[in-house]
Amino acid sequence: MFNRDSVGLGLVAGAVLPVLSWFVFDYILQNDAIIMNKPGVPYLIAALLNLLLMRYLLKVDKDNTAKGVMMTTFAFMLVVFIFKIHF
């Protein structure tokens, strides 16, 4: 799946999983799931998916790609914190 070790690839890969998580929770489940009673759960699941991806990348020695995933995860959580907590 990952044949290169670059930060740019990590940034893209790290952005795909939160978008996928948002799509699943917003469009497929459509607030019908019990888990949707907690509004922060989709964001935590998106971060968990990114952390699992980062762990896999570190295990297969793709350090630069893992750095990109980590940067995307931190940026994503910062945006969530700013918009969900402060507004």
CSV table of N, CA and C in Angstrom, one decimal:
chain,number,residue,atom,x,y,z
A,1,MET,N,0.8,-1.2,0.0
A,1,MET,CA,0.0,0.0,0.0
A,1,MET,C,0.9,1.3,0.0
A,2,PHE,N,1.8,1.3,0.9
A,2,PHE,CA,2.7,2.5,1.0
A,2,PHE,C,4.1,2.0,0.4
A,3,ASN,N,4.4,2.5,-0.8
A,3,ASN,CA,5.7,2.1,-1.3
A,3,ASN,C,6.8,3.2,-1.2
A,4,ARG,N,6.4,4.4,-0.7
A,4,ARG,CA,7.3,5.5,-0.5
A,4,ARG,C,7.3,5.9,0.9
A,5,ASP,N,8.3,6.6,1.3
A,5,ASP,CA,8.4,7.1,2.7
A,5,ASP,C,8.5,8.6,2.6
A,6,SER,N,7.4,9.3,2.6
A,6,SER,CA,7.4,10.8,2.4
A,6,SER,C,6.4,11.4,3.4
A,7,VAL,N,6.7,12.6,3.8
A,7,VAL,CA,5.8,13.3,4.7
A,7,VAL,C,4.5,13.6,3.9
A,8,GLY,N,4.6,14.0,2.7
A,8,GLY,CA,3.4,14.3,1.9
A,8,GLY,C,2.4,13.2,1.8
A,9,LEU,N,2.9,12.0,1.6
A,9,LEU,CA,2.0,10.8,1.6
A,9,LEU,C,1.4,10.6,2.9
A,10,GLY,N,2.1,10.9,4.0
A,10,GLY,CA,1.5,10.7,5.3
A,10,GLY,C,0.5,11.8,5.6
A,11,LEU,N,0.7,13.0,5.1
A,11,LEU,CA,-0.4,14.0,5.2
A,11,LEU,C,-1.7,13.6,4.5
A,12,VAL,N,-1.5,13.1,3.4
A,12,VAL,CA,-2.7,12.6,2.6
A,12,VAL,C,-3.4,11.4,3.3
A,13,ALA,N,-2.6,10.5,3.7
A,13,ALA,CA,-3.1,9.3,4.4
A,13,ALA,C,-3.8,9.6,5.7
A,14,GLY,N,-3.2,10.6,6.4
A,14,GLY,CA,-3.7,11.0,7.7
A,14,GLY,C,-5.0,11.8,7.5
A,15,ALA,N,-5.2,12.4,6.4
A,15,ALA,CA,-6.5,13.1,6.2
A,15,ALA,C,-7.6,12.2,5.7
A,16,VAL,N,-7.3,11.1,5.1
A,16,VAL,CA,-8.3,10.2,4.5
A,16,VAL,C,-9.1,9.6,5.6
A,17,LEU,N,-8.5,9.1,6.7
A,17,LEU,CA,-9.2,8.4,7.7
A,17,LEU,C,-10.2,9.3,8.5
A,18,PRO,N,-9.9,10.5,8.9
A,18,PRO,CA,-10.9,11.4,9.5
A,18,PRO,C,-12.1,11.6,8.6
A,19,VAL,N,-11.8,11.8,7.3
A,19,VAL,CA,-12.9,12.1,6.3
A,19,VAL,C,-13.8,10.8,6.2
A,20,LEU,N,-13.2,9.7,6.2
A,20,LEU,CA,-13.9,8.4,6.1
A,20,LEU,C,-14.7,8.2,7.4
A,21,SER,N,-14.2,8.5,8.5
A,21,SER,CA,-14.9,8.4,9.8
A,21,SER,C,-16.1,9.4,9.8
A,22,TRP,N,-15.9,10.6,9.4
A,22,TRP,CA,-17.0,11.6,9.3
A,22,TRP,C,-18.1,11.1,8.4
A,23,PHE,N,-17.7,10.5,7.2
A,23,PHE,CA,-18.7,10.0,6.3
A,23,PHE,C,-19.5,8.9,6.9
A,24,VAL,N,-18.9,8.0,7.6
A,24,VAL,CA,-19.6,6.8,8.2
A,24,VAL,C,-20.5,7.3,9.2
A,25,PHE,N,-20.1,8.2,10.1
A,25,PHE,CA,-21.0,8.7,11.2
A,25,PHE,C,-22.1,9.6,10.7
A,26,ASP,N,-21.8,10.4,9.7
A,26,ASP,CA,-22.8,11.4,9.3
A,26,ASP,C,-23.8,10.9,8.3
A,27,TYR,N,-23.3,10.2,7.3
A,27,TYR,CA,-24.2,9.7,6.2
A,27,TYR,C,-24.7,8.3,6.4
A,28,ILE,N,-23.9,7.4,6.8
A,28,ILE,CA,-24.3,6.0,6.9
A,28,ILE,C,-25.2,5.8,8.2
A,29,LEU,N,-24.7,6.2,9.3
A,29,LEU,CA,-25.4,6.0,10.6
A,29,LEU,C,-26.5,7.0,10.8
A,30,GLN,N,-26.4,8.2,10.3
A,30,GLN,CA,-27.4,9.2,10.3
A,30,GLN,C,-28.1,9.4,11.7
A,31,ASN,N,-27.2,9.4,12.7
A,31,ASN,CA,-27.6,9.6,14.1
A,31,ASN,C,-28.5,8.5,14.6
A,32,ASP,N,-28.5,7.4,14.0
A,32,ASP,CA,-29.4,6.3,14.5
A,32,ASP,C,-28.6,5.4,15.5
A,33,ALA,N,-27.3,5.5,15.6
A,33,ALA,CA,-26.6,4.6,16.5
A,33,ALA,C,-26.6,5.2,17.9
A,34,ILE,N,-26.5,4.2,18.8
A,34,ILE,CA,-26.4,4.6,20.2
A,34,ILE,C,-25.2,5.4,20.5
A,35,ILE,N,-24.1,5.2,19.8
A,35,ILE,CA,-22.9,5.9,20.1
A,35,ILE,C,-23.0,7.3,19.7
A,36,MET,N,-23.9,7.8,19.0
A,36,MET,CA,-24.1,9.2,18.6
A,36,MET,C,-24.6,10.0,19.7
A,37,ASN,N,-25.0,9.5,20.8
A,37,ASN,CA,-25.4,10.3,22.0
A,37,ASN,C,-24.3,11.1,22.5
A,38,LYS,N,-23.1,10.7,22.2
A,38,LYS,CA,-21.9,11.4,22.7
A,38,LYS,C,-21.3,12.1,21.4
A,39,PRO,N,-21.3,13.4,21.4
A,39,PRO,CA,-20.9,14.1,20.2
A,39,PRO,C,-19.4,14.0,19.9
A,40,GLY,N,-18.6,13.7,20.8
A,40,GLY,CA,-17.1,13.6,20.6
A,40,GLY,C,-16.6,12.3,20.1
A,41,VAL,N,-17.4,11.3,20.1
A,41,VAL,CA,-17.0,9.9,19.7
A,41,VAL,C,-16.5,9.8,18.3
A,42,PRO,N,-17.2,10.4,17.3
A,42,PRO,CA,-16.6,10.3,15.9
A,42,PRO,C,-15.2,10.9,15.8
A,43,TYR,N,-14.9,12.0,16.5
A,43,TYR,CA,-13.6,12.6,16.5
A,43,TYR,C,-12.6,11.7,17.1
A,44,LEU,N,-12.9,11.1,18.2
A,44,LEU,CA,-12.0,10.2,18.9
A,44,LEU,C,-11.7,8.9,18.1
A,45,ILE,N,-12.7,8.4,17.4
A,45,ILE,CA,-12.5,7.3,16.5
A,45,ILE,C,-11.6,7.6,15.4
A,46,ALA,N,-11.8,8.8,14.8
A,46,ALA,CA,-10.9,9.3,13.7
A,46,ALA,C,-9.5,9.4,14.2
A,47,ALA,N,-9.3,9.9,15.4
A,47,ALA,CA,-7.9,10.0,15.9
A,47,ALA,C,-7.4,8.6,16.2
A,48,LEU,N,-8.2,7.7,16.7
A,48,LEU,CA,-7.7,6.3,17.0
A,48,LEU,C,-7.3,5.6,15.7
A,49,LEU,N,-8.1,5.8,14.6
A,49,LEU,CA,-7.7,5.2,13.3
A,49,LEU,C,-6.4,5.8,12.8
A,50,ASN,N,-6.2,7.1,13.0
A,50,ASN,CA,-4.9,7.7,12.6
A,50,ASN,C,-3.7,7.1,13.4
A,51,LEU,N,-4.0,7.0,14.7
A,51,LEU,CA,-2.9,6.5,15.6
A,51,LEU,C,-2.6,5.0,15.3
A,52,LEU,N,-3.6,4.2,14.9
A,52,LEU,CA,-3.3,2.9,14.5
A,52,LEU,C,-2.5,2.8,13.2
A,53,LEU,N,-2.9,3.7,12.2
A,53,LEU,CA,-2.1,3.8,11.0
A,53,LEU,C,-0.7,4.2,11.3
A,54,MET,N,-0.5,5.2,12.2
A,54,MET,CA,0.8,5.7,12.5
A,54,MET,C,1.7,4.6,13.2
A,55,ARG,N,1.0,3.8,14.0
A,55,ARG,CA,1.7,2.6,14.7
A,55,ARG,C,2.2,1.6,13.6
A,56,TYR,N,1.3,1.3,12.7
A,56,TYR,CA,1.7,0.4,11.6
A,56,TYR,C,2.9,0.9,10.8
A,57,LEU,N,2.8,2.2,10.4
A,57,LEU,CA,3.9,2.8,9.6
A,57,LEU,C,5.2,2.8,10.4
A,58,LEU,N,5.2,3.1,11.7
A,58,LEU,CA,6.4,3.0,12.5
A,58,LEU,C,7.0,1.6,12.6
A,59,LYS,N,6.1,0.6,12.6
A,59,LYS,CA,6.5,-0.8,12.7
A,59,LYS,C,7.2,-1.2,11.4
A,60,VAL,N,6.7,-0.7,10.2
A,60,VAL,CA,7.4,-1.1,9.0
A,60,VAL,C,8.4,-0.1,8.5
A,61,ASP,N,8.9,0.7,9.4
A,61,ASP,CA,10.0,1.6,9.2
A,61,ASP,C,9.7,2.7,8.1
A,62,LYS,N,8.5,3.2,8.1
A,62,LYS,CA,8.1,4.3,7.3
A,62,LYS,C,8.0,5.6,8.2
A,63,ASP,N,9.1,6.0,8.7
A,63,ASP,CA,9.1,7.1,9.7
A,63,ASP,C,8.6,8.4,9.1
A,64,ASN,N,9.0,8.8,7.9
A,64,ASN,CA,8.6,10.1,7.4
A,64,ASN,C,7.1,10.1,7.1
A,65,THR,N,6.5,9.0,6.6
A,65,THR,CA,5.1,8.9,6.4
A,65,THR,C,4.3,8.9,7.7
A,66,ALA,N,4.9,8.3,8.8
A,66,ALA,CA,4.3,8.4,10.1
A,66,ALA,C,4.3,9.8,10.6
A,67,LYS,N,5.3,10.5,10.3
A,67,LYS,CA,5.4,11.9,10.8
A,67,LYS,C,4.3,12.8,10.1
A,68,GLY,N,4.0,12.5,8.8
A,68,GLY,CA,2.9,13.2,8.2
A,68,GLY,C,1.6,12.8,8.8
A,69,VAL,N,1.4,11.6,9.1
A,69,VAL,CA,0.1,11.2,9.7
A,69,VAL,C,0.0,11.8,11.1
A,70,MET,N,1.1,11.9,11.8
A,70,MET,CA,1.1,12.6,13.2
A,70,MET,C,0.7,14.0,13.0
A,71,MET,N,1.3,14.7,12.1
A,71,MET,CA,1.0,16.1,11.9
A,71,MET,C,-0.5,16.4,11.5
A,72,THR,N,-1.0,15.5,10.7
A,72,THR,CA,-2.4,15.6,10.3
A,72,THR,C,-3.3,15.4,11.5
A,73,THR,N,-3.0,14.4,12.3
A,73,THR,CA,-3.8,14.1,13.5
A,73,THR,C,-3.8,15.3,14.5
A,74,PHE,N,-2.6,15.8,14.7
A,74,PHE,CA,-2.5,17.0,15.6
A,74,PHE,C,-3.3,18.2,15.1
A,75,ALA,N,-3.2,18.4,13.8
A,75,ALA,CA,-3.9,19.5,13.2
A,75,ALA,C,-5.4,19.3,13.2
A,76,PHE,N,-5.8,18.1,13.0
A,76,PHE,CA,-7.2,17.7,13.0
A,76,PHE,C,-7.8,17.9,14.4
A,77,MET,N,-7.1,17.5,15.4
A,77,MET,CA,-7.5,17.6,16.8
A,77,MET,C,-7.5,19.1,17.3
A,78,LEU,N,-6.6,19.9,16.8
A,78,LEU,CA,-6.5,21.3,17.1
A,78,LEU,C,-7.8,22.0,16.5
A,79,VAL,N,-8.1,21.7,15.3
A,79,VAL,CA,-9.3,22.3,14.7
A,79,VAL,C,-10.5,21.8,15.4
A,80,VAL,N,-10.7,20.6,15.8
A,80,VAL,CA,-11.8,20.1,16.5
A,80,VAL,C,-11.9,20.8,17.8
A,81,PHE,N,-10.8,21.0,18.5
A,81,PHE,CA,-10.8,21.7,19.8
A,81,PHE,C,-11.2,23.1,19.7
A,82,ILE,N,-10.7,23.8,18.7
A,82,ILE,CA,-11.1,25.2,18.5
A,82,ILE,C,-12.5,25.4,18.2
A,83,PHE,N,-13.1,24.6,17.2
A,83,PHE,CA,-14.4,24.8,16.8
A,83,PHE,C,-15.5,24.1,17.7
A,84,LYS,N,-15.2,23.0,18.4
A,84,LYS,CA,-16.2,22.4,19.2
A,84,LYS,C,-16.1,22.9,20.7
A,85,ILE,N,-15.0,23.3,21.1
A,85,ILE,CA,-14.9,23.7,22.5
A,85,ILE,C,-15.1,25.2,22.7
A,86,HIS,N,-14.6,26.0,21.8
A,86,HIS,CA,-14.6,27.5,21.9
A,86,HIS,C,-15.7,28.2,21.2
A,87,PHE,N,-16.4,27.5,20.3
A,87,PHE,CA,-17.6,28.2,19.7
A,87,PHE,C,-18.8,27.5,20.0
